[in-house]
mmCIF file of C-alpha atoms in Angstrom:
data_model
loop_
_atom_site.group_PDB
_atom_site.id
_atom_site.type_symbol
_atom_site.label_atom_id
_atom_site.label_comp_id
_atom_site.label_asym_id
_atom_site.label_seq_id
_atom_site.Cartn_x
_atom_site.Cartn_y
_atom_site.Cartn_z
ATOM 1 C CA MET A 212 -8.678 -9.074 -12.320
ATOM 2 C CA ASN A 213 -10.921 -12.008 -13.247
ATOM 3 C CA ARG A 214 -7.961 -14.390 -13.120
ATOM 4 C CA TYR A 215 -7.587 -13.789 -9.347
ATOM 5 C CA SER A 216 -11.223 -13.719 -8.371
ATOM 6 C CA GLU A 217 -13.294 -16.633 -7.080
ATOM 7 C CA LYS A 218 -16.995 -17.313 -7.165
ATOM 8 C CA ILE A 219 -18.518 -15.251 -4.367
ATOM 9 C CA ASP A 220 -22.191 -15.021 -3.538
ATOM 10 C CA ILE A 221 -22.778 -11.279 -3.373
ATOM 11 C CA GLY A 222 -26.397 -11.769 -2.308
ATOM 12 C CA SER A 223 -25.309 -12.591 1.216
ATOM 13 C CA LEU A 224 -22.983 -9.602 1.506
ATOM 14 C CA GLU A 225 -23.928 -6.163 2.843
ATOM 15 C CA LEU A 226 -22.034 -4.073 0.322
ATOM 16 C CA LYS A 227 -21.479 -0.322 0.673
ATOM 17 C CA ASP A 228 -20.405 1.760 -2.260
ATOM 18 C CA GLN A 229 -17.952 4.699 -2.223
ATOM 19 C CA VAL A 230 -17.276 7.029 -5.179
ATOM 20 C CA VAL A 231 -13.548 7.533 -5.745
ATOM 21 C CA SER A 232 -13.573 9.937 -8.706
ATOM 22 C CA ILE A 233 -15.962 11.427 -11.248
ATOM 23 C CA ASN A 234 -14.642 12.724 -14.588
ATOM 24 C CA ARG A 235 -16.454 14.696 -17.284
ATOM 25 C CA VAL A 236 -15.925 13.274 -20.779
ATOM 26 C CA THR A 237 -16.471 15.291 -23.946
ATOM 27 C CA LYS A 238 -16.833 13.593 -27.289
ATOM 28 C CA VAL A 239 -16.567 15.795 -30.388
ATOM 29 C CA VAL A 240 -18.898 14.733 -33.213
ATOM 30 C CA LYS A 241 -19.976 16.238 -36.514
ATOM 31 C CA GLY A 242 -23.004 17.927 -34.926
ATOM 32 C CA GLY A 243 -21.175 19.298 -31.905
ATOM 33 C CA LYS A 244 -20.041 17.970 -28.532
ATOM 34 C CA ASN A 245 -21.577 15.188 -26.471
ATOM 35 C CA LEU A 246 -21.045 15.454 -22.711
ATOM 36 C CA SER A 247 -21.004 12.445 -20.409
ATOM 37 C CA PHE A 248 -19.635 11.422 -17.030
ATOM 38 C CA SER A 249 -17.485 8.510 -15.900
ATOM 39 C CA ALA A 250 -17.484 7.341 -12.310
ATOM 40 C CA LEU A 251 -14.978 5.093 -10.515
ATOM 41 C CA VAL A 252 -16.723 3.272 -7.632
ATOM 42 C CA VAL A 253 -15.452 0.924 -4.932
ATOM 43 C CA VAL A 254 -17.772 -1.475 -3.041
ATOM 44 C CA GLY A 255 -17.080 -3.598 0.019
ATOM 45 C CA ASP A 256 -18.648 -5.116 3.110
ATOM 46 C CA SER A 257 -15.818 -4.142 5.539
ATOM 47 C CA ALA A 258 -15.345 -7.841 6.286
ATOM 48 C CA GLY A 259 -12.804 -9.006 3.697
ATOM 49 C CA HIS A 260 -14.617 -8.395 0.404
ATOM 50 C CA VAL A 261 -13.940 -5.535 -1.981
ATOM 51 C CA GLY A 262 -14.350 -4.706 -5.697
ATOM 52 C CA TYR A 263 -14.160 -1.785 -8.075
ATOM 53 C CA GLY A 264 -16.003 -0.761 -11.228
ATOM 54 C CA MET A 265 -16.397 2.085 -13.693
ATOM 55 C CA GLY A 266 -19.602 3.417 -15.219
ATOM 56 C CA LYS A 267 -20.254 5.972 -17.908
ATOM 57 C CA ALA A 268 -23.506 7.787 -18.632
ATOM 58 C CA ARG A 269 -25.007 11.172 -19.525
ATOM 59 C CA GLU A 270 -25.890 11.820 -15.865
ATOM 60 C CA VAL A 271 -23.771 11.441 -12.749
ATOM 61 C CA SER A 272 -26.282 9.306 -10.868
ATOM 62 C CA SER A 273 -26.595 6.880 -13.782
ATOM 63 C CA ALA A 274 -22.825 6.648 -14.090
ATOM 64 C CA ILE A 275 -22.468 5.817 -10.390
ATOM 65 C CA LYS A 276 -25.175 3.169 -10.615
ATOM 66 C CA LYS A 277 -23.471 1.554 -13.546
ATOM 67 C CA GLY A 278 -20.161 1.628 -11.640
ATOM 68 C CA VAL A 279 -21.719 -0.077 -8.628
ATOM 69 C CA GLU A 280 -23.183 -2.843 -10.802
ATOM 70 C CA ALA A 281 -19.756 -3.363 -12.467
ATOM 71 C CA ALA A 282 -18.002 -3.436 -9.107
ATOM 72 C CA LYS A 283 -20.334 -6.099 -7.753
ATOM 73 C CA LYS A 284 -19.205 -8.399 -10.563
ATOM 74 C CA ASN A 285 -15.559 -8.025 -9.581
ATOM 75 C CA ILE A 286 -15.688 -8.797 -5.857
ATOM 76 C CA VAL A 287 -12.542 -10.438 -4.446
ATOM 77 C CA ARG A 288 -11.802 -11.924 -1.043
ATOM 78 C CA VAL A 289 -9.038 -10.348 1.097
ATOM 79 C CA PRO A 290 -7.304 -12.318 3.880
ATOM 80 C CA ILE A 291 -7.344 -10.288 7.117
ATOM 81 C CA THR A 292 -5.644 -11.402 10.314
ATOM 82 C CA SER A 293 -7.867 -11.888 13.339
ATOM 83 C CA LYS A 294 -5.329 -10.166 15.575
ATOM 84 C CA GLY A 295 -4.809 -6.517 14.712
ATOM 85 C CA SER A 296 -7.146 -6.541 11.644
ATOM 86 C CA THR A 297 -4.235 -6.134 9.228
ATOM 87 C CA ILE A 298 -2.783 -7.999 6.279
ATOM 88 C CA PRO A 299 -0.669 -11.137 6.739
ATOM 89 C CA HIS A 300 2.525 -9.896 4.986
ATOM 90 C CA THR A 301 4.069 -7.132 2.918
ATOM 91 C CA VAL A 302 2.974 -7.040 -0.741
ATOM 92 C CA THR A 303 3.299 -4.781 -3.759
ATOM 93 C CA GLY A 304 0.612 -4.409 -6.418
ATOM 94 C CA ARG A 305 1.077 -3.029 -9.918
ATOM 95 C CA TYR A 306 -1.176 -1.905 -12.734
ATOM 96 C CA GLY A 307 0.179 0.017 -15.710
ATOM 97 C CA SER A 308 2.465 2.708 -14.373
ATOM 98 C CA GLY A 309 0.872 2.549 -10.899
ATOM 99 C CA SER A 310 2.517 0.726 -8.002
ATOM 100 C CA VAL A 311 1.255 0.464 -4.426
ATOM 101 C CA LEU A 312 3.107 -0.957 -1.396
ATOM 102 C CA LEU A 313 1.121 -2.466 1.510
ATOM 103 C CA LYS A 314 2.715 -3.312 4.850
ATOM 104 C CA PRO A 315 1.095 -4.812 7.958
ATOM 105 C CA ALA A 316 0.930 -2.613 11.044
ATOM 106 C CA SER A 317 0.417 -3.184 14.735
ATOM 107 C CA GLU A 318 -2.870 -2.629 16.475
ATOM 108 C CA GLY A 319 -3.682 1.047 16.997
ATOM 109 C CA THR A 320 -1.811 2.317 13.931
ATOM 110 C CA GLY A 321 -4.894 2.948 11.840
ATOM 111 C CA VAL A 322 -5.132 3.244 8.076
ATOM 112 C CA ILE A 323 -2.085 5.229 6.887
ATOM 113 C CA ALA A 324 -3.226 5.864 3.326
ATOM 114 C CA GLY A 325 -4.704 8.607 1.238
ATOM 115 C CA GLY A 326 -7.173 9.081 -1.567
ATOM 116 C CA PRO A 327 -7.962 6.021 -3.728
ATOM 117 C CA VAL A 328 -5.899 3.615 -1.579
ATOM 118 C CA ARG A 329 -7.819 4.539 1.562
ATOM 119 C CA ALA A 330 -11.150 3.978 -0.241
ATOM 120 C CA VAL A 331 -10.138 0.411 -1.147
ATOM 121 C CA ILE A 332 -8.598 -0.423 2.208
ATOM 122 C CA THR A 333 -11.606 0.942 4.159
ATOM 123 C CA ALA A 334 -14.089 -0.949 1.952
ATOM 124 C CA ALA A 335 -12.171 -4.174 2.533
ATOM 125 C CA GLY A 336 -12.315 -3.755 6.336
ATOM 126 C CA ILE A 337 -8.617 -3.449 7.110
ATOM 127 C CA GLN A 338 -8.106 -1.315 10.207
ATOM 128 C CA ASN A 339 -4.308 -1.158 10.646
ATOM 129 C CA ILE A 340 -2.016 -0.848 7.644
ATOM 130 C CA LEU A 341 0.848 1.183 6.165
ATOM 131 C CA THR A 342 0.686 2.094 2.474
ATOM 132 C CA LYS A 343 2.814 3.960 -0.067
ATOM 133 C CA SER A 344 1.975 4.882 -3.649
ATOM 134 C CA LEU A 345 5.211 4.525 -5.662
ATOM 135 C CA GLY A 346 4.094 5.173 -9.236
ATOM 136 C CA SER A 347 1.282 6.926 -11.081
ATOM 137 C CA THR A 348 -1.144 9.069 -9.049
ATOM 138 C CA THR A 349 -4.063 8.520 -11.447
ATOM 139 C CA ALA A 350 -7.069 7.266 -9.488
ATOM 140 C CA HIS A 351 -7.782 4.409 -11.882
ATOM 141 C CA ASN A 352 -4.227 3.067 -11.789
ATOM 142 C CA VAL A 353 -3.934 3.440 -7.986
ATOM 143 C CA VAL A 354 -7.216 1.633 -7.293
ATOM 144 C CA LYS A 355 -6.385 -1.217 -9.645
ATOM 145 C CA ALA A 356 -2.863 -1.538 -8.262
ATOM 146 C CA THR A 357 -4.241 -1.657 -4.692
ATOM 147 C CA VAL A 358 -6.724 -4.388 -5.580
ATOM 148 C CA ASP A 359 -3.950 -6.282 -7.367
ATOM 149 C CA ALA A 360 -1.875 -6.134 -4.170
ATOM 150 C CA LEU A 361 -4.783 -7.449 -2.099
ATOM 151 C CA THR A 362 -5.262 -10.370 -4.465
ATOM 152 C CA ARG A 363 -1.608 -11.311 -4.091
ATOM 153 C CA LEU A 364 -1.955 -11.847 -0.347
ATOM 154 C CA LYS A 365 -1.573 -15.416 0.901
ATOM 155 C CA GLN A 366 -3.218 -16.898 3.977
ATOM 156 C CA PRO A 367 -0.715 -18.309 6.544
ATOM 157 C CA GLU A 368 -2.799 -21.513 6.930
ATOM 158 C CA ARG A 369 -2.610 -22.222 3.194
ATOM 159 C CA VAL A 370 1.135 -21.555 3.065
ATOM 160 C CA ALA A 371 1.750 -23.852 6.020
ATOM 161 C CA ARG A 372 -0.293 -26.619 4.347
ATOM 162 C CA LEU A 373 1.601 -26.305 1.079
ATOM 163 C CA ARG A 374 4.999 -26.368 2.851
ATOM 164 C CA GLY A 375 3.994 -29.261 5.098
ATOM 165 C CA LYS A 376 4.702 -27.236 8.280
ATOM 166 C CA GLN A 377 2.798 -26.096 11.281
ATOM 167 C CA LEU A 378 1.241 -22.652 11.344
ATOM 168 C CA SER A 379 3.490 -21.619 14.229
ATOM 169 C CA ASP A 380 6.567 -22.561 12.216
ATOM 170 C CA VAL A 381 5.515 -20.354 9.256
ATOM 171 C CA MET A 382 4.751 -17.415 11.493
ATOM 172 C CA SER A 383 8.067 -17.764 13.372
ATOM 173 C CA ASP A 384 9.992 -17.868 10.073
ATOM 174 C CA SER A 385 8.389 -14.584 8.948
ATOM 175 C CA LYS A 386 9.148 -12.932 12.315
ATOM 176 C CA HIS A 387 12.769 -14.137 12.142
ATOM 177 C CA GLN A 388 13.180 -12.628 8.666
ATOM 178 C CA ARG A 389 11.808 -9.280 9.855
ATOM 179 C CA SER A 390 14.066 -9.246 12.951
ATOM 180 C CA THR A 391 17.099 -10.122 10.847
ATOM 181 C CA MET A 392 16.411 -7.219 8.494
ATOM 182 C CA GLU A 393 15.914 -4.828 11.420
ATOM 183 C CA GLN A 394 19.210 -5.898 13.113
ATOM 184 C CA ARG A 395 21.256 -5.611 9.928
ATOM 185 C CA PRO A 396 23.895 -2.929 10.503
ATOM 186 C CA SER A 397 23.835 0.050 8.228
ATOM 187 C CA LYS A 398 26.856 0.969 6.109
ATOM 188 C CA LYS A 399 28.680 4.044 7.374
ATOM 189 C CA THR A 400 30.201 6.443 5.014
ATOM 190 C CA ALA A 401 33.910 7.256 5.039
ATOM 191 C CA GLU A 402 33.179 10.723 6.467
ATOM 192 C CA GLU A 403 31.132 9.285 9.371
ATOM 193 C CA ALA A 404 33.866 6.727 10.136
ATOM 194 C CA ALA A 405 36.598 9.369 10.097
ATOM 195 C CA ALA A 406 34.667 11.827 12.239
ATOM 196 C CA PRO A 407 35.150 10.027 15.611
ATOM 197 C CA ALA A 408 38.846 9.515 14.912
ATOM 198 C CA ALA A 409 39.329 13.206 14.240
ATOM 199 C CA GLU A 410 37.514 14.097 17.463
ATOM 200 C CA THR A 411 39.635 11.782 19.658
ATOM 201 C CA ALA A 412 42.989 12.838 18.144
ATOM 202 C CA PRO A 413 44.912 15.319 20.393
ATOM 203 C CA ALA A 414 45.068 18.856 19.075
ATOM 204 C CA ALA A 415 48.522 19.967 17.954
ATOM 205 C CA GLU A 416 50.073 22.848 19.838
ATOM 206 C CA THR A 417 50.103 25.895 17.636
ATOM 207 C CA THR A 418 51.273 28.496 20.137
ATOM 208 C CA ALA A 419 54.908 29.597 19.839
ATOM 209 C CA PRO A 420 57.145 29.897 22.978
ATOM 210 C CA ALA A 421 57.220 33.345 24.557
ATOM 211 C CA ALA A 422 60.277 35.509 23.667
ATOM 212 C CA PRO A 423 62.658 36.621 26.516
ATOM 213 C CA PRO A 424 62.264 40.293 27.668
ATOM 214 C CA ALA A 425 64.520 42.846 26.016
ATOM 215 C CA ALA A 426 67.467 44.221 28.089
ATOM 216 C CA VAL A 427 67.110 47.783 29.350
ATOM 217 C CA PRO A 428 70.219 50.009 28.638
ATOM 218 C CA GLU A 429 71.891 51.581 31.659
ATOM 219 C CA GLY A 430 71.651 55.400 31.820
#
């Protein structure tokens, strides 16, 4: 995670911590068992800054405190659009066997996420987004994969500057790609294609012609 992070002054940020999971760890030694707790904590200012950390101690409160201190050292900046408070584009983050898909959503959608993903998204300040966890459901892998996805986001202004284009051109290109994918016709199966033809074909006459009445003998 350090390879993506930049130098951020955390002293000017109003960070709020949120505990994602707490696990009890047992270490077997010669004299018996030593019990301790590990806490996974997410911190953020709800304005584009988020980080995660893990702490381990004999008491839960001490483990959470260590996790908060570790999370403050791993704060990353997240690009959030001014319109809609969502992410600029679709992105997928991976860590270990965990994989998380993030997609921008229109205003009013809300945060469609659950568990560890919601904790990270809420701490970052994103208000409208669609998410899907595609791999491991372990809290540590999901949180790290979500943060990895957020660090892969690119600002439209920076992309336009690197390509030598205007911001409106970059945004129009992305909208054209989405509309092209939406208008792409879906492949019909052979059964679906044959169904309308079978319905329109005239039904064959299966009734046999009526037999003539039998002659009545004269008495």
